Coordinates of C-alpha atoms and ligand atoms in Angstrom, one line a residue:
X1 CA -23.9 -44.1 -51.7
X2 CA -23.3 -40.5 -50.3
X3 CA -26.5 -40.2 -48.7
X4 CA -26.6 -43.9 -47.1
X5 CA -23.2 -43.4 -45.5
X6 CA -24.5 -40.3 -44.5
X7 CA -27.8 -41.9 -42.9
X8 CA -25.4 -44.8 -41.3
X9 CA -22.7 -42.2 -39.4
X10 CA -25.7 -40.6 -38.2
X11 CA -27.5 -43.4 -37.2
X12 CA -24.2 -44.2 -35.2
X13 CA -24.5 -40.1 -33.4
X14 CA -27.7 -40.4 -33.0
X15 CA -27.3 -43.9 -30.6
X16 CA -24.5 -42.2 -28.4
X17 CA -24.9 -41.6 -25.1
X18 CA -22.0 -38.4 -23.8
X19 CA -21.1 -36.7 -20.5
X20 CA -19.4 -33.7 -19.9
X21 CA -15.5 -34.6 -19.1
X22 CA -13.8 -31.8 -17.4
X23 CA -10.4 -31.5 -17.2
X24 CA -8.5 -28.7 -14.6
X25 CA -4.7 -28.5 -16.0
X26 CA -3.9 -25.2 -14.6
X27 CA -0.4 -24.5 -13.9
X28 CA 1.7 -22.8 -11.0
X29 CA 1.0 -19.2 -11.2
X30 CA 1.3 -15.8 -9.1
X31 CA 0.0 -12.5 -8.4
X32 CA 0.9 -9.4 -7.2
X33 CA -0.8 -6.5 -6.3
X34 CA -1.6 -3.9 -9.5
X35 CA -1.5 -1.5 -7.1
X36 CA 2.0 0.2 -6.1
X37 CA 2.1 1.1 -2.1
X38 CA 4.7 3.2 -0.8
X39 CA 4.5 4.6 2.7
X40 CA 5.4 8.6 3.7
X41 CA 5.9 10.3 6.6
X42 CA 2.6 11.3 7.8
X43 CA 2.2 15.5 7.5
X44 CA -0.6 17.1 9.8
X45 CA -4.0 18.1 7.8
X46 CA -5.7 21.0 8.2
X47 CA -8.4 19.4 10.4
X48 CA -6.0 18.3 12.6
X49 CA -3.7 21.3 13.0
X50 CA -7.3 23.1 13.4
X51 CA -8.1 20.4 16.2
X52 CA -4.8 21.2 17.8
X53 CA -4.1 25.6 17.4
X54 CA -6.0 26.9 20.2
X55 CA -5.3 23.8 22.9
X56 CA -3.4 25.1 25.5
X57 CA 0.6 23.7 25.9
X58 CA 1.3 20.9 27.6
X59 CA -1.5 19.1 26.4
X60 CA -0.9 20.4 22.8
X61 CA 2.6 19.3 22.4
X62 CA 1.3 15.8 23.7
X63 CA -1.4 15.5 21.2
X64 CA 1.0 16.5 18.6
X65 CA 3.7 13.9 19.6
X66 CA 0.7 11.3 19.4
X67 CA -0.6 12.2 15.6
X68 CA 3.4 12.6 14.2
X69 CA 5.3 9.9 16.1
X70 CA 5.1 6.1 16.9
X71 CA 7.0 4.5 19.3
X72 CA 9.8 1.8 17.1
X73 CA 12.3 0.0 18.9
X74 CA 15.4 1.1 16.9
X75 CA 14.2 4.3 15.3
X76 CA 15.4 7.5 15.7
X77 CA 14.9 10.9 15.3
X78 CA 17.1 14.0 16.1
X79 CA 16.0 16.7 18.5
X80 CA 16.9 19.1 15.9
X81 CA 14.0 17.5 13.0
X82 CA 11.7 17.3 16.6
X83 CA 11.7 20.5 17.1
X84 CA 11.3 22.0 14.0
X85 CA 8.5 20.0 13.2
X86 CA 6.9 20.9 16.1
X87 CA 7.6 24.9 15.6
X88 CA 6.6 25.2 11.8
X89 CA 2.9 23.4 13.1
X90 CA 2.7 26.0 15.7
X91 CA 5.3 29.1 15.6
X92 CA 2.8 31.5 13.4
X93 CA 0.3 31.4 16.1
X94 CA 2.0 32.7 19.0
X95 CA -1.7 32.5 21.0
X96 CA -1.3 29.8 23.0
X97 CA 2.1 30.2 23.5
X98 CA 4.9 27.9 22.5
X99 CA 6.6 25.5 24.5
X100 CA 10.7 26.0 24.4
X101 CA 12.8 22.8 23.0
X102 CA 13.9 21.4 25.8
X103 CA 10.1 21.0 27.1
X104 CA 9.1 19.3 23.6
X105 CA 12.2 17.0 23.7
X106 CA 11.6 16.3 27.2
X107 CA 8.0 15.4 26.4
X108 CA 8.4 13.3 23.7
X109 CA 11.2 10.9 25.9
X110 CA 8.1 10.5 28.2
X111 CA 5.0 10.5 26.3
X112 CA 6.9 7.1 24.4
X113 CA 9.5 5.7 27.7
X114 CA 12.7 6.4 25.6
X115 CA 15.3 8.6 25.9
X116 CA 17.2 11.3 24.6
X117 CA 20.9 10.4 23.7
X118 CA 24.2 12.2 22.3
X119 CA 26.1 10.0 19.7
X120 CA 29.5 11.4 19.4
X121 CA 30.7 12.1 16.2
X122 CA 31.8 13.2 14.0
X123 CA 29.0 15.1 13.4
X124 CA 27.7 14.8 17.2
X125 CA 24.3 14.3 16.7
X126 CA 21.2 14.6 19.6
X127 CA 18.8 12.2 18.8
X128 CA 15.6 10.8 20.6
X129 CA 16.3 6.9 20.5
X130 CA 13.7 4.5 19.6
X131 CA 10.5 6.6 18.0
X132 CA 9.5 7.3 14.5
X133 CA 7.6 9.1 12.4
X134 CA 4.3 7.9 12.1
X135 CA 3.8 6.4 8.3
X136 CA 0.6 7.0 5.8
X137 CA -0.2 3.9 3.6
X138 CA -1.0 5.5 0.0
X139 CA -1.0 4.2 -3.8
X140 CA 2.2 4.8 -5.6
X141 CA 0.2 6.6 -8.1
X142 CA -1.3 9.1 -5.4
X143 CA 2.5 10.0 -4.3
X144 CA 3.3 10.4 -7.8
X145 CA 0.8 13.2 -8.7
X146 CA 1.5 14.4 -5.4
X147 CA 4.6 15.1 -6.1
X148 CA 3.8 16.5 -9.3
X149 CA 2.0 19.4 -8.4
X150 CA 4.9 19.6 -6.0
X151 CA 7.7 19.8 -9.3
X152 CA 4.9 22.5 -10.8
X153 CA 5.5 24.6 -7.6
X154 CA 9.3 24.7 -8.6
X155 CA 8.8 25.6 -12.2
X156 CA 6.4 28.5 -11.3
X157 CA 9.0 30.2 -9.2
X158 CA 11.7 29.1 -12.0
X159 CA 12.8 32.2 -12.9
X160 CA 15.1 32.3 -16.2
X161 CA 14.8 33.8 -19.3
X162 CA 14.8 31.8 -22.5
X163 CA 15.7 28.7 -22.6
X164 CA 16.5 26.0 -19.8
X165 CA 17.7 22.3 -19.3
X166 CA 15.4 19.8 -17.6
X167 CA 16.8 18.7 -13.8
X168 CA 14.9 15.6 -14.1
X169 CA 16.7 13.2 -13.1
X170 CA 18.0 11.4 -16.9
X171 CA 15.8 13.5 -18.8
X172 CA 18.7 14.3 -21.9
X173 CA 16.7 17.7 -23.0
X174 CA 18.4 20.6 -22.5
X175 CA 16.9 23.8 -24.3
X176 CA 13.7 24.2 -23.1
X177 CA 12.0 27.7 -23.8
X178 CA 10.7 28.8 -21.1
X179 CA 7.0 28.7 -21.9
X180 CA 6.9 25.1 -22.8
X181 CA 8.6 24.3 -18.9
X182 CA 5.5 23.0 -17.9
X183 CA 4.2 21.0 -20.5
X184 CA 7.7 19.1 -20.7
X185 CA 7.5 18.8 -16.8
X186 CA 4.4 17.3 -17.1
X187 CA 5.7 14.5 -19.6
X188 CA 7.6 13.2 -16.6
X189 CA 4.5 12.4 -14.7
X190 CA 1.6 11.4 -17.5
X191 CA 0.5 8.9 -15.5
X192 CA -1.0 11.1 -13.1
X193 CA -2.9 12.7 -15.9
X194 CA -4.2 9.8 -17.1
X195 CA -7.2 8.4 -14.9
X196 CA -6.4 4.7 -15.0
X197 CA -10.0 2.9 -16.3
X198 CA -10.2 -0.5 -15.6
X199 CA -12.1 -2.8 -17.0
X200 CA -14.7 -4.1 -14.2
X201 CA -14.1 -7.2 -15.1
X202 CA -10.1 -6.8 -14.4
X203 CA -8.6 -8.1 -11.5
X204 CA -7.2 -6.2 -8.7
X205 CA -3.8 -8.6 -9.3
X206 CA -1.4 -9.3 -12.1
X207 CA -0.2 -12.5 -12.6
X208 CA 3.7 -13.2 -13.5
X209 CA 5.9 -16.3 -14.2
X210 CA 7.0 -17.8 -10.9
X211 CA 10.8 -16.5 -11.7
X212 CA 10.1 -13.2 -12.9
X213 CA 10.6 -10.1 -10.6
X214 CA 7.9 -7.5 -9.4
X215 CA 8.0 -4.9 -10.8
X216 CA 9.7 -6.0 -14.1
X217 CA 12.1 -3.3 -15.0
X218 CA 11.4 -4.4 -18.3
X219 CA 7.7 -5.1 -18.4
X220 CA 7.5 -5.5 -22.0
X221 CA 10.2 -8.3 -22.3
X222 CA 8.9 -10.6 -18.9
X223 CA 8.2 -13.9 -19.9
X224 CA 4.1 -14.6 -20.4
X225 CA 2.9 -16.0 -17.2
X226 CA 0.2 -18.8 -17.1
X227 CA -3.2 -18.1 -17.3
X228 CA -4.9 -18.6 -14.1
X229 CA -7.5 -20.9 -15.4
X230 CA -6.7 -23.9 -18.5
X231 CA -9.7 -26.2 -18.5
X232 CA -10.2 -29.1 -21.0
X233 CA -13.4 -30.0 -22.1
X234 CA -14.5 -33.0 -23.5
X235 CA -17.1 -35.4 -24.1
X236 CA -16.9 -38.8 -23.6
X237 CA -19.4 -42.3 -24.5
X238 CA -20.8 -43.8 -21.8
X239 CA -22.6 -46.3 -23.4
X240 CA -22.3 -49.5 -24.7
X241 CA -22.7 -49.0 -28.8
X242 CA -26.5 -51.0 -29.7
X243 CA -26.9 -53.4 -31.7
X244 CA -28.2 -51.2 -34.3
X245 CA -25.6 -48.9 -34.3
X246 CA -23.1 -52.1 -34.4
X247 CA -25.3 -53.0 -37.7
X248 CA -24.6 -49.3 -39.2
X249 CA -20.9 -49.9 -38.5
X250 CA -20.3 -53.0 -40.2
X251 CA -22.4 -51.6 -43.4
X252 CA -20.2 -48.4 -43.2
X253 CA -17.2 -51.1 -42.7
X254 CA -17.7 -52.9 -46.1
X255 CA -18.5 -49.8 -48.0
X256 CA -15.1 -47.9 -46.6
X257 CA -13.2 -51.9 -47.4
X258 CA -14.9 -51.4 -50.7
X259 CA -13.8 -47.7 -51.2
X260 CA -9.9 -48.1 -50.1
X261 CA -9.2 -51.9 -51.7
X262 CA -5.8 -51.5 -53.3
X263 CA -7.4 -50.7 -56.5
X264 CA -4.2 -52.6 -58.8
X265 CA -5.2 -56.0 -57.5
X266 CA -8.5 -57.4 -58.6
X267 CA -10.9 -57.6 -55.2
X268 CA -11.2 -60.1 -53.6
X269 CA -13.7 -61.6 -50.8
X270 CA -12.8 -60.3 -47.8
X271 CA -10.4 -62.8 -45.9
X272 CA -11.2 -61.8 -42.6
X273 CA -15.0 -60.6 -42.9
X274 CA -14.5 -57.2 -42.1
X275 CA -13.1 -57.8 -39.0
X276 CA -16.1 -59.5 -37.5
X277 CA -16.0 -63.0 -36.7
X278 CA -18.2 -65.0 -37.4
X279 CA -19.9 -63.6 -40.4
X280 CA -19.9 -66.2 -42.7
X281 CA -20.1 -65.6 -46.8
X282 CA -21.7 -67.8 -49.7
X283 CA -18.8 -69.4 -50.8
X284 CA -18.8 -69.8 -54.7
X285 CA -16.8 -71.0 -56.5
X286 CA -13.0 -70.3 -55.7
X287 CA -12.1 -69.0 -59.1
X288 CA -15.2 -67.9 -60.3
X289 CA -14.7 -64.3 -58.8
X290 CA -11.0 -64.2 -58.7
X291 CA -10.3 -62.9 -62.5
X292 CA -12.4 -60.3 -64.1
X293 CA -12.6 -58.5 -67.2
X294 CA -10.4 -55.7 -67.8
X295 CA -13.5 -53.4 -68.2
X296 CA -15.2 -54.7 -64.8
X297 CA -11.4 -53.6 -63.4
X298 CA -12.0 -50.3 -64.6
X299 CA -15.8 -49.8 -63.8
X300 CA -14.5 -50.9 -60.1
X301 CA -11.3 -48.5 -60.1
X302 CA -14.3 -45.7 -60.8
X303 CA -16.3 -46.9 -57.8
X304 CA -13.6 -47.2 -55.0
X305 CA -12.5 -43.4 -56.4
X306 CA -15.9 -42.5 -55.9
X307 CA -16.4 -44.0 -52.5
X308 CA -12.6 -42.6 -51.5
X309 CA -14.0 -39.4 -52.3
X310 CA -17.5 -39.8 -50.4
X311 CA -15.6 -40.8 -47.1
X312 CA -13.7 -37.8 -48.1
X313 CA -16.9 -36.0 -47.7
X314 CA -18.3 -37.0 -44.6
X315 CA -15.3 -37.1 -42.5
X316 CA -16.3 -34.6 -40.2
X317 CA -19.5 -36.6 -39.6
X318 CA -17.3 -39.6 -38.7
X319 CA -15.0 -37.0 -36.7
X320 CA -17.7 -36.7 -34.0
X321 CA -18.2 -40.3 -33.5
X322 CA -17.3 -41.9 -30.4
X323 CA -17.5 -45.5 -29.1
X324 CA -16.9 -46.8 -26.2
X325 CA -15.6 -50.0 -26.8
X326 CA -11.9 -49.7 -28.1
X327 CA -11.2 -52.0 -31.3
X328 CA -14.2 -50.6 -32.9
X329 CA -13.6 -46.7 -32.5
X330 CA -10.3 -47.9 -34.2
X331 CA -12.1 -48.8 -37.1
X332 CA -13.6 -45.1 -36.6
X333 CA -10.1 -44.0 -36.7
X334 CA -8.5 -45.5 -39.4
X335 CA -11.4 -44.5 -42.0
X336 CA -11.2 -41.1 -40.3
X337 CA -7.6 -40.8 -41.1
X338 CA -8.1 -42.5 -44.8
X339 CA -10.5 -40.1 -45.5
X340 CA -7.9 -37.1 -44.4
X341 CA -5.7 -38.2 -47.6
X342 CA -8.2 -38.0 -49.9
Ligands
ZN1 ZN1 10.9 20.7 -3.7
ZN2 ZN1 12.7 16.4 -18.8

């Protein structure tokens, strides 16, 4: 029996006709940027302070204004920051000359059609109303080693003996011999030292949970966003079962009815055919089949455990079977599930 039940769920595969059945349940999700921008003031670079050194004033301080300033209705700046900026880019090269303060201050008001103004104070301050410093566009992470080598500039010049405490902002540690400052400096900016390698196939975003904030003070606790992409796959039977395969059912029917009989009561002829109208038995005679021997009861208490235990067997087989038309996959089911508790 194992091998013909085997032969009939096959023949039933072999007689279906599937399509692919795609399924898009993706959720609401967002992204963000992996990368951190931050803006800076923009500082001159040596091309450009080489560009600008031997240009003769007023042109000079013009050129200047135009690579450190913007013009930003409601920005300020105050003569005094103006001025200084202009004479640290300029004051050790005294070839061409300088211009004086009030010439720089004065240029600036018209180079961008604002004005200078006093705003009383206390303290009185002399600002130049609506410009601002022009702004560079960089990573977070560039800014952060930037500021690194920065720190290290400090700690070179530190100049204690034995032991110091760390100035970093929360950093706790206070006794730091002196020749490790650097190395525990350093721990306060590993990411810089780190090249970041990503994966090519990593995305340029992150994706979070609609209510979560960016960034996550506590990245490792946010709750798991979506993934951007849950797809169901599936086949489904497009055709109608044949009449072969409606053949190989109804054998694989009587078998599985034979099988899972309540095996107490004595079997009987199947009241309702199987489930098929129409198919008509040999009647014999009413009571000739009805009582049985008590050794025939236990030869067929041995089969139906067998069979139980054959649709046991090839329930994975039946597992892939699909039919179209309704009432008979649940026949499909119900063995399947039958032959899950044995
Ligand atoms: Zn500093
Ligand atoms: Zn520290």
């Amino acid at each position: 029996m194992p091998s013909v039940l085997r032969i009939l769920v096959t023949l039933l595969l072999l007689d279906q006709v599937q399509e692919n059945v795609t399924l898009d349940i993706t959720g609401d999700y967002h992204t963000v940027p992996s990368a951190v921008l931050s803006t800076k003031d923009h500082e001159l670079n040596k091309t450009e302070l080489d560009g600008l050194l031997p240009i003769h004033e007023p042109k000079r301080c013009f050129d200047w204004l135009a690579l450190m300033f913007v013009k930003r209705p409601g920005g300020e700046i105050t003569q005094v920051d103006l001025w200084n900026l202009y004479k640290d880019a300029f004051e050790l090269c005294q070839d061409p000359p300088m211009l004086p303060a009030s010439e720089v201050i004065k240029n600036a008001t018209t180079m961008f059609g604002t004005q200078s103004l006093v705003i009383q104070g206390p303290p009185t301050k002399f600002i130049i109303q609506d410009i601002d410093r022009r702004k560079d566009t960089i990573l977070a992470d560039k800014l952060k080693s930037e500021l690194c080598e920065h720190v290290l500039q400090h700690v070179k010049s530190y100049d204690v003996e034995g032991e110091a405490a760390c100035l970093w902002s929360t950093c706790p540690v206070d006794k730091i011999p002196q020749d490790r400052f650097r190395a525990h400096v350093l721990t306060h900016f590993w990411q810089a030292h780190i090249p970041a390698e990503r994966n090519p196939s990593q995305s340029d975003t992150i994706t979070i949970s609609p209510a979560t904030n960016h960034p996550d003070p506590n990245p490792t606790q946010r709750n798991p966003p979506l993934p951007r992409s849950t797809v169901i796959n599936s086949l489904r039977t497009v055709n109608d079962a044949p009449s072969v395969s409606l053949l190989a059912l109804l054998c694989i029917r009587i078998l599985f009815r034979a099988s899972f009989a309540a095996v107490e009561a004595a079997p009987k002829v199947d009241a309702d055919h199987f489930g098929f109208p129409g198919v008509t038995e040999e009647t014999e005679d009413e009571d000739g089949g009805q009582v049985l021997e008590e050794n025939t009861l236990i030869n067929e208490k041995e089969g139906g455990r067998r069979g139980r235990r054959t649709f046991g067997g090839i329930r994975k087989l039946l597992e892939a079977v699909q039919i179209k038309d309704e009432v008979l996959m649940g026949w499909i089911t119900e063995m399947i599930n039958a032959a899950m508790e044995e």
